[in-house]
CSV table of C-alpha atoms and ligand atoms in Angstrom, one decimal:
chain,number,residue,atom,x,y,z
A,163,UNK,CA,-25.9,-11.6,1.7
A,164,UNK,CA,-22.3,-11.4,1.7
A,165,UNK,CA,-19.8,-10.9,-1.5
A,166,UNK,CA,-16.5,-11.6,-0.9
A,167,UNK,CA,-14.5,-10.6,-4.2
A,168,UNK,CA,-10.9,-10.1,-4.8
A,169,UNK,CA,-8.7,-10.2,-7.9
A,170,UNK,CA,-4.9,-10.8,-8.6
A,171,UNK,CA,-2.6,-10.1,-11.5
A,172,UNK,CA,-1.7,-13.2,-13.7
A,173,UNK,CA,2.3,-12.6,-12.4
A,174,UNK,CA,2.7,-16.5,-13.3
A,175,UNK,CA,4.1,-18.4,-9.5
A,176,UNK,CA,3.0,-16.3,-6.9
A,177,UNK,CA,5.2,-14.9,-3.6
A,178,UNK,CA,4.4,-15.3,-0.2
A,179,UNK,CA,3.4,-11.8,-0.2
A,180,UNK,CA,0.6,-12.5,-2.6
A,181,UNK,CA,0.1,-15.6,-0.5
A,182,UNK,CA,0.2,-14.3,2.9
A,183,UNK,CA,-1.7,-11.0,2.0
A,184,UNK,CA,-4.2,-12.3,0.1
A,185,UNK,CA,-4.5,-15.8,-1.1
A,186,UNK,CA,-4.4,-16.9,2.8
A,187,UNK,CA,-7.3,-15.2,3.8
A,188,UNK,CA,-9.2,-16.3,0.6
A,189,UNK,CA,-8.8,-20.0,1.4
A,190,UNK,CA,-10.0,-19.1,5.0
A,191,UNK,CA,-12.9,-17.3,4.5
A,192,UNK,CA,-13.6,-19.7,1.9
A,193,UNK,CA,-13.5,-22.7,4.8
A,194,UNK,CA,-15.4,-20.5,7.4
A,195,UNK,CA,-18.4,-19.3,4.8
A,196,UNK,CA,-21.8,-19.5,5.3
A,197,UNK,CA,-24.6,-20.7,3.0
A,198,UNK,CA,-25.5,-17.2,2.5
A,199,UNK,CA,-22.1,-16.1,1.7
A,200,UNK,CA,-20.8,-16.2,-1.9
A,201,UNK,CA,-17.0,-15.9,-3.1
A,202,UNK,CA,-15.7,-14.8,-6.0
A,203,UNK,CA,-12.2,-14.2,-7.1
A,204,UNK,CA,-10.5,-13.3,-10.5
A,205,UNK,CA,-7.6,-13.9,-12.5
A,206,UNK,CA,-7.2,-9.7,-13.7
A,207,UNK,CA,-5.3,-10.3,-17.3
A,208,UNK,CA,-7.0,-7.3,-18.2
A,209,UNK,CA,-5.3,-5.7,-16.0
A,210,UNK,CA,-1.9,-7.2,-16.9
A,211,UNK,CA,-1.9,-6.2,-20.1
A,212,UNK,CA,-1.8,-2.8,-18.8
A,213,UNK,CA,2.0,-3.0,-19.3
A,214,UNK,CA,3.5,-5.0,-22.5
A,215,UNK,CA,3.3,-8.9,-22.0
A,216,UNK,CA,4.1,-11.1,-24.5
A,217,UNK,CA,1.1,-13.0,-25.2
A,218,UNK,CA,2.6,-16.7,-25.0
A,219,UNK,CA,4.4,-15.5,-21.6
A,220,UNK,CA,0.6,-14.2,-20.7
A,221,UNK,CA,-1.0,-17.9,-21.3
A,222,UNK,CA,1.3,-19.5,-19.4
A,223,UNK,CA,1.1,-17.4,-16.7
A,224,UNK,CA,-2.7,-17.1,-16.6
A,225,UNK,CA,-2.4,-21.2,-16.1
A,226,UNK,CA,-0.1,-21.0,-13.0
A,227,UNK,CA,-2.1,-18.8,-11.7
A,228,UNK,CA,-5.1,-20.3,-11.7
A,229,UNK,CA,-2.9,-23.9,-10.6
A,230,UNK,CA,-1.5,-21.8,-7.9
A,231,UNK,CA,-5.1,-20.9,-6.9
A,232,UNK,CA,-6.4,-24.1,-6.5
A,233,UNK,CA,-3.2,-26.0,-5.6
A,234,UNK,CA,-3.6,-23.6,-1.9
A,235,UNK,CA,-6.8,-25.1,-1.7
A,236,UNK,CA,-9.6,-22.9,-3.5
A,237,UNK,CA,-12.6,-25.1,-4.6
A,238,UNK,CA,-14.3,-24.4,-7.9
A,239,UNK,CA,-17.4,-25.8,-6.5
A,240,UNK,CA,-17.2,-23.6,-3.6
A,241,UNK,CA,-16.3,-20.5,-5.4
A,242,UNK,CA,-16.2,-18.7,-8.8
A,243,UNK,CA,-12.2,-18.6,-9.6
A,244,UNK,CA,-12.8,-16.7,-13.6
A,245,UNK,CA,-10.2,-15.4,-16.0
A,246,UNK,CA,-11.3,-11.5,-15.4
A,247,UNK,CA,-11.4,-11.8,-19.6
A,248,UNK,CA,-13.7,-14.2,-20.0
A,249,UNK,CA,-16.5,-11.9,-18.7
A,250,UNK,CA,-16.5,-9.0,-21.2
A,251,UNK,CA,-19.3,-7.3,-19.2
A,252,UNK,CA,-16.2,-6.2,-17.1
A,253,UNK,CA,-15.1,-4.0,-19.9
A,254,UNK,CA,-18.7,-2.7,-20.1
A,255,UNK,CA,-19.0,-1.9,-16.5
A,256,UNK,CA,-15.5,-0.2,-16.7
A,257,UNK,CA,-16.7,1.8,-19.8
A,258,UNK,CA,-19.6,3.2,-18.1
A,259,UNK,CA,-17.9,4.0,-14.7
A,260,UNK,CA,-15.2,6.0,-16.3
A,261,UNK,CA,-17.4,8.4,-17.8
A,262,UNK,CA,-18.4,9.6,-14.5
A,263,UNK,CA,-15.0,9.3,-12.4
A,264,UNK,CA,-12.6,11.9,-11.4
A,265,UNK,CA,-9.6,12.7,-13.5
A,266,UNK,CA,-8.5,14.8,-10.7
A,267,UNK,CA,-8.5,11.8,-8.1
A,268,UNK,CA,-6.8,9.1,-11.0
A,269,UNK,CA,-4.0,11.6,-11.0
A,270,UNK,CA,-3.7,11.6,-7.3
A,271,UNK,CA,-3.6,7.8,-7.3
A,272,UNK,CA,0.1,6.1,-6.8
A,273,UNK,CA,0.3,2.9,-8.0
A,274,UNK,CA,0.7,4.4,-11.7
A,275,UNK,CA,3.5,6.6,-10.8
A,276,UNK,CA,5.4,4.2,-8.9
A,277,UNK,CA,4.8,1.6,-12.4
A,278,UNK,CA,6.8,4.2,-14.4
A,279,UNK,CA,9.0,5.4,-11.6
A,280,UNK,CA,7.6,8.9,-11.6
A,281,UNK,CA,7.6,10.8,-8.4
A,282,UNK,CA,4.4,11.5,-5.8
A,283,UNK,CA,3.8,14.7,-7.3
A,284,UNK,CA,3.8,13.2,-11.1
A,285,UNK,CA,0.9,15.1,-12.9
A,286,UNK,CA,-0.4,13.0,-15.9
A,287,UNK,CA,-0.5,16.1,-17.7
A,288,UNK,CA,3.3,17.3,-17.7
A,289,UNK,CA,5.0,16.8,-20.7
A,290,UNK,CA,7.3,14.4,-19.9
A,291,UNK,CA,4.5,12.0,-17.8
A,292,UNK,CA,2.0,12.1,-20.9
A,293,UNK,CA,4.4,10.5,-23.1
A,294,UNK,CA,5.4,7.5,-20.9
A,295,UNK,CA,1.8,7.5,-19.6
A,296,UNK,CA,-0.6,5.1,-21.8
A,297,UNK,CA,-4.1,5.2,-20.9
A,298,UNK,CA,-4.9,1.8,-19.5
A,299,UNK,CA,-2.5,2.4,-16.6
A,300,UNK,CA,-3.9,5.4,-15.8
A,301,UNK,CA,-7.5,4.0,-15.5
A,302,UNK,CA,-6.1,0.9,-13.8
A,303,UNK,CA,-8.5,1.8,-10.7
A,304,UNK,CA,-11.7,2.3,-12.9
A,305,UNK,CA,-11.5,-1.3,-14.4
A,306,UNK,CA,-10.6,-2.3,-10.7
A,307,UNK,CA,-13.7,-0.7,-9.4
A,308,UNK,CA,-15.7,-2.3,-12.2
A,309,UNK,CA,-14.7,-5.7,-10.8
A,310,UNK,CA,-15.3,-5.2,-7.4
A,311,UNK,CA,-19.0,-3.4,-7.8
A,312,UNK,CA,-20.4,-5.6,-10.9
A,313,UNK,CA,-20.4,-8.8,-8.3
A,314,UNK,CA,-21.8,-6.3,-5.8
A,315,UNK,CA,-19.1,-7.0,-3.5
A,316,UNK,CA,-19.8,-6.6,0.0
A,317,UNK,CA,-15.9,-7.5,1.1
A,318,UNK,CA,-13.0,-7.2,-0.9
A,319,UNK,CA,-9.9,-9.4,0.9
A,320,UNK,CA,-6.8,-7.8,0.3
A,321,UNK,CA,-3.0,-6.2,1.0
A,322,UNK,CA,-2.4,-2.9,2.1
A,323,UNK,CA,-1.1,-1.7,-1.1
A,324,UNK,CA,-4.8,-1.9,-2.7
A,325,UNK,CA,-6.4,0.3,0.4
A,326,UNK,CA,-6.1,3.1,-2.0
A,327,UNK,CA,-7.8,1.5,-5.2
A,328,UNK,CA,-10.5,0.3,-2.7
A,329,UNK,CA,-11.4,3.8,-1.6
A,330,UNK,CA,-11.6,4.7,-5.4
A,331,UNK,CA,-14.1,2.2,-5.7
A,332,UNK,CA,-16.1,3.2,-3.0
A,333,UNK,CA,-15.9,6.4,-4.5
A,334,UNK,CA,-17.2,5.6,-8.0
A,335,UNK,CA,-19.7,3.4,-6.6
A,336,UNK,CA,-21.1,6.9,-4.6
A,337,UNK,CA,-20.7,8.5,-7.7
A,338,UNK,CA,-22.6,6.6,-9.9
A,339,UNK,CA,-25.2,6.0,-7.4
A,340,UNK,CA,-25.3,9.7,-7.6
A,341,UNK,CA,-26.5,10.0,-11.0
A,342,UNK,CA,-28.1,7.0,-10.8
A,343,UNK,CA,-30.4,8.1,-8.7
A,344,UNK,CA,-30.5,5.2,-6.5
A,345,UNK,CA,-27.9,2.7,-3.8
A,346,UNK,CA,-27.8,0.5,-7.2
A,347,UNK,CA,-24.0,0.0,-6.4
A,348,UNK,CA,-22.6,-1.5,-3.3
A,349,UNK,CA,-19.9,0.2,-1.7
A,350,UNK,CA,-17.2,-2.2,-0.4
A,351,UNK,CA,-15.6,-2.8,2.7
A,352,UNK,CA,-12.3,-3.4,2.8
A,353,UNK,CA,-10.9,-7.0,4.5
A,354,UNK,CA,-7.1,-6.0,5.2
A,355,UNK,CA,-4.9,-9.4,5.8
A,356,UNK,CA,-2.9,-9.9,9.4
A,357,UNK,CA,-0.6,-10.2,6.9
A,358,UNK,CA,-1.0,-6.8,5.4
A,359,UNK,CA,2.6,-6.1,4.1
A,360,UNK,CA,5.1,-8.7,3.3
A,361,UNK,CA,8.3,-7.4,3.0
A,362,UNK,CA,11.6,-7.6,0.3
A,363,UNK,CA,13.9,-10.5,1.9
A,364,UNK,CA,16.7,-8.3,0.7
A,365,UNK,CA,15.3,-5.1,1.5
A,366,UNK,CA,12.9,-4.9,4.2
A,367,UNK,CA,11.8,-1.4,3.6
A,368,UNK,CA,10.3,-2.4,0.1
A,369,UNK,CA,7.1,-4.3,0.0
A,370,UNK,CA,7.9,-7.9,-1.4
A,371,UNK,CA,6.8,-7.5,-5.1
A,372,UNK,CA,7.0,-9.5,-8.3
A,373,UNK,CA,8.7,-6.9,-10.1
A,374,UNK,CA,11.7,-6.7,-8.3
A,375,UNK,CA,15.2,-7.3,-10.2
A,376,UNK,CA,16.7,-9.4,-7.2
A,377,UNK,CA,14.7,-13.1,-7.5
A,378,UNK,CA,16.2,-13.6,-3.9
A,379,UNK,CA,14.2,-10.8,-2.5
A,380,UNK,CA,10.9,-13.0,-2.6
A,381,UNK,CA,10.3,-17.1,-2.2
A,382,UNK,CA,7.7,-18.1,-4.4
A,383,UNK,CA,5.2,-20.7,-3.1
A,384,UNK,CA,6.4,-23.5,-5.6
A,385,UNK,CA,10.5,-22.7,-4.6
A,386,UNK,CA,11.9,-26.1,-3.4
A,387,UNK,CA,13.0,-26.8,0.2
A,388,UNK,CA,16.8,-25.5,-0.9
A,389,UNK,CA,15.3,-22.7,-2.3
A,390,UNK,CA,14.0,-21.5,0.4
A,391,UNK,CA,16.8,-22.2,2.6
A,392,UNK,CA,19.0,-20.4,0.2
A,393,UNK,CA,17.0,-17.1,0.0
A,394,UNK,CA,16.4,-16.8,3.6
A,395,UNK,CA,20.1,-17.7,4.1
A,396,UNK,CA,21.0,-14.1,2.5
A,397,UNK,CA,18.0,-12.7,3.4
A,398,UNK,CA,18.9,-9.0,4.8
A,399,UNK,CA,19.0,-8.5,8.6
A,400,UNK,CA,21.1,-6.7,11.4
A,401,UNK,CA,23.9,-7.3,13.6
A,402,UNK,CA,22.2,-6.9,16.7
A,403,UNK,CA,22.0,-10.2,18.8
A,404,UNK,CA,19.2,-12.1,19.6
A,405,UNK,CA,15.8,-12.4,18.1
A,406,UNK,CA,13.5,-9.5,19.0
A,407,UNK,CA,10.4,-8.3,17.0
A,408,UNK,CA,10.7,-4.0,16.4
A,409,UNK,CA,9.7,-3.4,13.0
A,410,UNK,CA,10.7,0.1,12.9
A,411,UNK,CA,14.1,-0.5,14.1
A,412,UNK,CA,14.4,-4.3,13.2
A,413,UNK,CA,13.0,-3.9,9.6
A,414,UNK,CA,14.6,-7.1,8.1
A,415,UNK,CA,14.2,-9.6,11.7
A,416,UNK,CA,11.0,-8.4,12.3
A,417,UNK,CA,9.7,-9.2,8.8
A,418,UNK,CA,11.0,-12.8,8.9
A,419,UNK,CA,9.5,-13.1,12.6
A,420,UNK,CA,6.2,-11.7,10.6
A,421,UNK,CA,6.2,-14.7,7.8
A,422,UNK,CA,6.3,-17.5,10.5
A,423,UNK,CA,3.8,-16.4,12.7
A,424,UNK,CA,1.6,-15.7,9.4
A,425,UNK,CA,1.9,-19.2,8.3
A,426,UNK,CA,2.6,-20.8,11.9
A,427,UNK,CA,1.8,-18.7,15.1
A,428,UNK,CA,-1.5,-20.6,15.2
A,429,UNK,CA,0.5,-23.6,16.1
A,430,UNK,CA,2.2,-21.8,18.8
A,431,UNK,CA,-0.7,-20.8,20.6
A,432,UNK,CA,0.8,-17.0,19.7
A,433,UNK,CA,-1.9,-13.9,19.6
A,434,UNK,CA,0.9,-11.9,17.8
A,435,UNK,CA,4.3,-11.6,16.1
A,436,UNK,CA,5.6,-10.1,19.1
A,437,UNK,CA,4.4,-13.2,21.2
A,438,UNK,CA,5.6,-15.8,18.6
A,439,UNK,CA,9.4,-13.8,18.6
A,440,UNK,CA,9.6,-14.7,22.2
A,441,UNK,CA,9.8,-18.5,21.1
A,442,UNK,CA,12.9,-17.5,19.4
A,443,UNK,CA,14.3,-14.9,21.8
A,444,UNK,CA,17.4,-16.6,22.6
A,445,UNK,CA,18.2,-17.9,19.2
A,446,UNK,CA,20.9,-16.5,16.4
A,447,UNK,CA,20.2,-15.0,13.4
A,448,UNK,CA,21.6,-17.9,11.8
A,449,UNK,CA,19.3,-20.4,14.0
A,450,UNK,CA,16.4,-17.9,13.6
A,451,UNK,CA,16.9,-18.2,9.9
A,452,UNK,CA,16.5,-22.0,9.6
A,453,UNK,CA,13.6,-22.1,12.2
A,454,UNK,CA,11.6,-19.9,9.5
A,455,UNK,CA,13.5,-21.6,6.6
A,456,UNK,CA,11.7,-25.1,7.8
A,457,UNK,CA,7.9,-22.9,8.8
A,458,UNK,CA,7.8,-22.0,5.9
A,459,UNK,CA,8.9,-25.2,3.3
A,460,UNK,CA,6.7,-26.8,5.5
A,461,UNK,CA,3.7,-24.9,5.0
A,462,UNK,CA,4.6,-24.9,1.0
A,463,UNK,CA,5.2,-28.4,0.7
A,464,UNK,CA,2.0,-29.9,0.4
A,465,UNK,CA,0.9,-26.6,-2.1
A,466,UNK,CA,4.1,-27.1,-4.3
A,467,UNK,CA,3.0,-30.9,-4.8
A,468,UNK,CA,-0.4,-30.3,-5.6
A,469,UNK,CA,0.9,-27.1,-7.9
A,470,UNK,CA,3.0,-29.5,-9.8
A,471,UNK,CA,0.3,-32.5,-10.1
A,472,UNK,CA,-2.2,-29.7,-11.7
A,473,UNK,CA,0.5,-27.7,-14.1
A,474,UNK,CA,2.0,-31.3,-15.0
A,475,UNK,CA,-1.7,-33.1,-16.1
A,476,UNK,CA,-3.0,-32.7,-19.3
A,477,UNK,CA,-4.5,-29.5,-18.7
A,478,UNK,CA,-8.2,-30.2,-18.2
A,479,UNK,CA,-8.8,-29.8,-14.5
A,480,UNK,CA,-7.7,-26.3,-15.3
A,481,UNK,CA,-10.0,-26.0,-17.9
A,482,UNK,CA,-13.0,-27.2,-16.6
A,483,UNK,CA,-11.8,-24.7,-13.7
A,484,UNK,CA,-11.9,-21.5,-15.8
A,485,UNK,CA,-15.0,-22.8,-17.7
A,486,UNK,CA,-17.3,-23.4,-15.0
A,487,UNK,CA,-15.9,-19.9,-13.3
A,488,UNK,CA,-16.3,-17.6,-15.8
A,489,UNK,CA,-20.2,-19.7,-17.2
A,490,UNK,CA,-21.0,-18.5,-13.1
A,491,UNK,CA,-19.3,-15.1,-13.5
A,492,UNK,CA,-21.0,-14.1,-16.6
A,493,UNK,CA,-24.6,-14.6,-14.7
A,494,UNK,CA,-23.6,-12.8,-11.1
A,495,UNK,CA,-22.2,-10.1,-13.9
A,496,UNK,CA,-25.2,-9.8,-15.8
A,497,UNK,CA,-27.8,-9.2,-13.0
A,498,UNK,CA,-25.4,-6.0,-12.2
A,499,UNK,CA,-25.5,-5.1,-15.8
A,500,UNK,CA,-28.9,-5.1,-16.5
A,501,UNK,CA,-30.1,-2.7,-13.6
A,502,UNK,CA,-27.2,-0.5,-14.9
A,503,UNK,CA,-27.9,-0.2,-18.3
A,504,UNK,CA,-31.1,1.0,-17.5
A,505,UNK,CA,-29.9,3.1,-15.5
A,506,UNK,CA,-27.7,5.1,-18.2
A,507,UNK,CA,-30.9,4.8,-20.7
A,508,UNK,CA,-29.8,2.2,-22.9
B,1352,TYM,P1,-1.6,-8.0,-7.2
B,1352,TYM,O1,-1.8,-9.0,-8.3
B,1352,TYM,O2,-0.5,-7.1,-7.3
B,1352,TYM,O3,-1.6,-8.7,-5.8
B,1352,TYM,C1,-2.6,-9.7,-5.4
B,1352,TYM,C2,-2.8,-9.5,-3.9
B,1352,TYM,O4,-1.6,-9.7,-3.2
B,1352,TYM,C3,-1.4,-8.7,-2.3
B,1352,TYM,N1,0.0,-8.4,-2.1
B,1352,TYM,C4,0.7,-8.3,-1.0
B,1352,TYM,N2,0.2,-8.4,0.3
B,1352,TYM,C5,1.1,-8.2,1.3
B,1352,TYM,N3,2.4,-8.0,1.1
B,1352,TYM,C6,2.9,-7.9,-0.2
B,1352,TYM,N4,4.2,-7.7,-0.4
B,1352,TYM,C7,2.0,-8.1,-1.3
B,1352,TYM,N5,2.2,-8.1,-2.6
B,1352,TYM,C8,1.0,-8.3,-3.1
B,1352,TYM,C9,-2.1,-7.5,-2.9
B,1352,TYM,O5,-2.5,-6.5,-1.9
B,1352,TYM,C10,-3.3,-8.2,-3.5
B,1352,TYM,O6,-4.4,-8.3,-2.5
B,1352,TYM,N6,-4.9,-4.4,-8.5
B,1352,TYM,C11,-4.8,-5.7,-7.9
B,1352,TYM,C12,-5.6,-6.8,-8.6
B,1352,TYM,C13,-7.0,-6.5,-8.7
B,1352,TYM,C14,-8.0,-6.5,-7.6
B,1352,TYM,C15,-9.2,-6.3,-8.2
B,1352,TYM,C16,-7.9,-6.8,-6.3
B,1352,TYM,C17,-7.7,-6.2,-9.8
B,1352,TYM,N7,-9.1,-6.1,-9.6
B,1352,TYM,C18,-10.4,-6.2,-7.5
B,1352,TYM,C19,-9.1,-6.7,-5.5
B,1352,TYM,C20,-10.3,-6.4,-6.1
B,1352,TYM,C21,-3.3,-6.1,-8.0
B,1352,TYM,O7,-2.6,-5.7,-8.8
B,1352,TYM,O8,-3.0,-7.1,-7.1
């Protein structure tokens, strides 16, 4: 059988990074499954929590989330969509994993450092890292693992900034099966998106993120039509002429050439973004700008309405949502559980 399993943080409206690097290819391999594939995907608010939220600010956010899931066309029936903390065996699994993975490689791992603006070569023992350093951050990756290998994911769909938390869990997974004595853990494969990095609109070289100060360096998938226009109007580019597609030297074009195709080159009968740019070759920055401005409100439009007709009801299709999710969760985490427990001698 084939797991697919993927998780993503409870930011509240997602970007069209999240969108184009993961919840895309969710939806798709969702349509093109067969009966003996299963899907599961998770809202991580454990993992949020792994810097300070403010617990009203959380709920709400855990609720768009899950809206924004199901407004880009996820189906409940057809997959498990859980809050990550409404299965506590999650916890459990993360527990157990951590008291056989490596310190060493945790410390090695980037996404920490670049959370608390510490350089590469940050050491989580150095004075001035231990401080600013809380636990849970560091052992983002085991409670990452723990989701990924209690479903026994075969497939985990996701951007390129998770390659590295992926190869942890493959690692732990090894590990455990080490001691374990057995393959009672499934390592998984990694399913990067076309769309693999989504860049800043306002500064191509950073990775579009939610954390950025600048709200015009990402659209979200619920911005309105002006919105969109507006943020793509000042979106960062060059001053060479014409439309061509270079990423290396054509960071900020090439990215915007990147989003269309993503959500369009299909349409065009383009294999790649290089194909799709030559659509565009002769065009302006300016005209290239509202050609993507109106790909992408398009694609968004019908997701923004049914966003707003979920958030604006009286809250029950999300309910029933997260209820029947996590009730199906629980059981595909349980089955895990048991052998593992057993496992460890309890
Ligand atoms: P998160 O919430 O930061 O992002 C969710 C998904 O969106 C992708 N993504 C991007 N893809 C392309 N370009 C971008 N600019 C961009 N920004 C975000 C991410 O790669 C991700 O696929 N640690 C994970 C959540 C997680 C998880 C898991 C993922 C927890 N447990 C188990 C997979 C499996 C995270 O913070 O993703």
């Amino acid at each position: 059988p084939r797991v697919i399993f993927s998780g993503i943080q409870p930011t509240g409206v997602p970007h069209l990074g999240n969108y184009l690097g993961a919840m895309q290819q969710w939806v798709k391999l969702q349509n093109e499954a067969s009966a003996n594939t299963s899907l599961i995907y998770s809202v991580v608010d454990l993992h949020a929590i792994t810097v300070y939220q403010d617990p009203n600010a959380l709920r709400t956010s855990k609720r768009e989330m899950l809206a924004a899931l199901l407004a880009v066309g996820l189906d409940p029936q057809k997959c498990t969509i859980f809050y990550q903390s409404d299965v506590p065996a999650h916890s459990e699994l993360m527990w157990i994993l951590s008291c056989s993975a490596s310190m060493g490689y945790l410390s090695r791992m980037t996404q920490w450092k670049s959370k608390l603006d510490l350089d590469e070569n940050a050491n989580p023992l150095d004075s001035s890292t231990k401080t600013k350093l809380k636990l849970g951050l560091f052992s983002y990756p085991v409670l990452q693992a723990a989701d990924i290998l209690i479903h026994r994911a075969t497939h985990v769909p996701v951007g390129h900034d998770q390659s590295q938390h992926l190869e942890f869990a493959r690692e732990c997974a090894a590990g455990f099966n080490h001691l374990a004595g057995d393959k009672l853990l499934v390592q998984p494969e990694t399913l990067l998106s076309p769309a693999k990095r989504v860049m800043a609109l306002d500064k191509p070289t950073n990775k579009m993120s939610k954390s950025a100060l600048n709200p015009k360096s990402r659209i979200l998938i619920t911005d309105s039509s002006s919105t969109i226009s507006k943020k793509l109007r000042v979106a960062l580019t060059d001053s060479i002429e014409g439309v061509t597609y270079d990423p290396s030297s054509r960071p900020g074009v090439s990215n915007l050439i990147e989003i269309a195709f993503n959500l369009d080159g299909s349409n065009h009968g383009a294999a790649s973004p290089a194909e799709y740019a030559k659509d565009f070759e002769g065009l302006s920055l300016k005209a290239l700008k509202n050609k993507v401005a109106e790909v992408v409100d398009d694609h968004l439009m019908p997701i923004r309405s049914k966003f707003e007709e979920i958030i604006g009801g009286d809250g029950k299709i999300l309910q029933e949502a997260a209820q029947i999710g996590a009730e199906k969760a629980r059981k595909s985490a349980e089955s895990t559980m048991q052998l593992v427990r057993h496992a460890v001698g309890f």
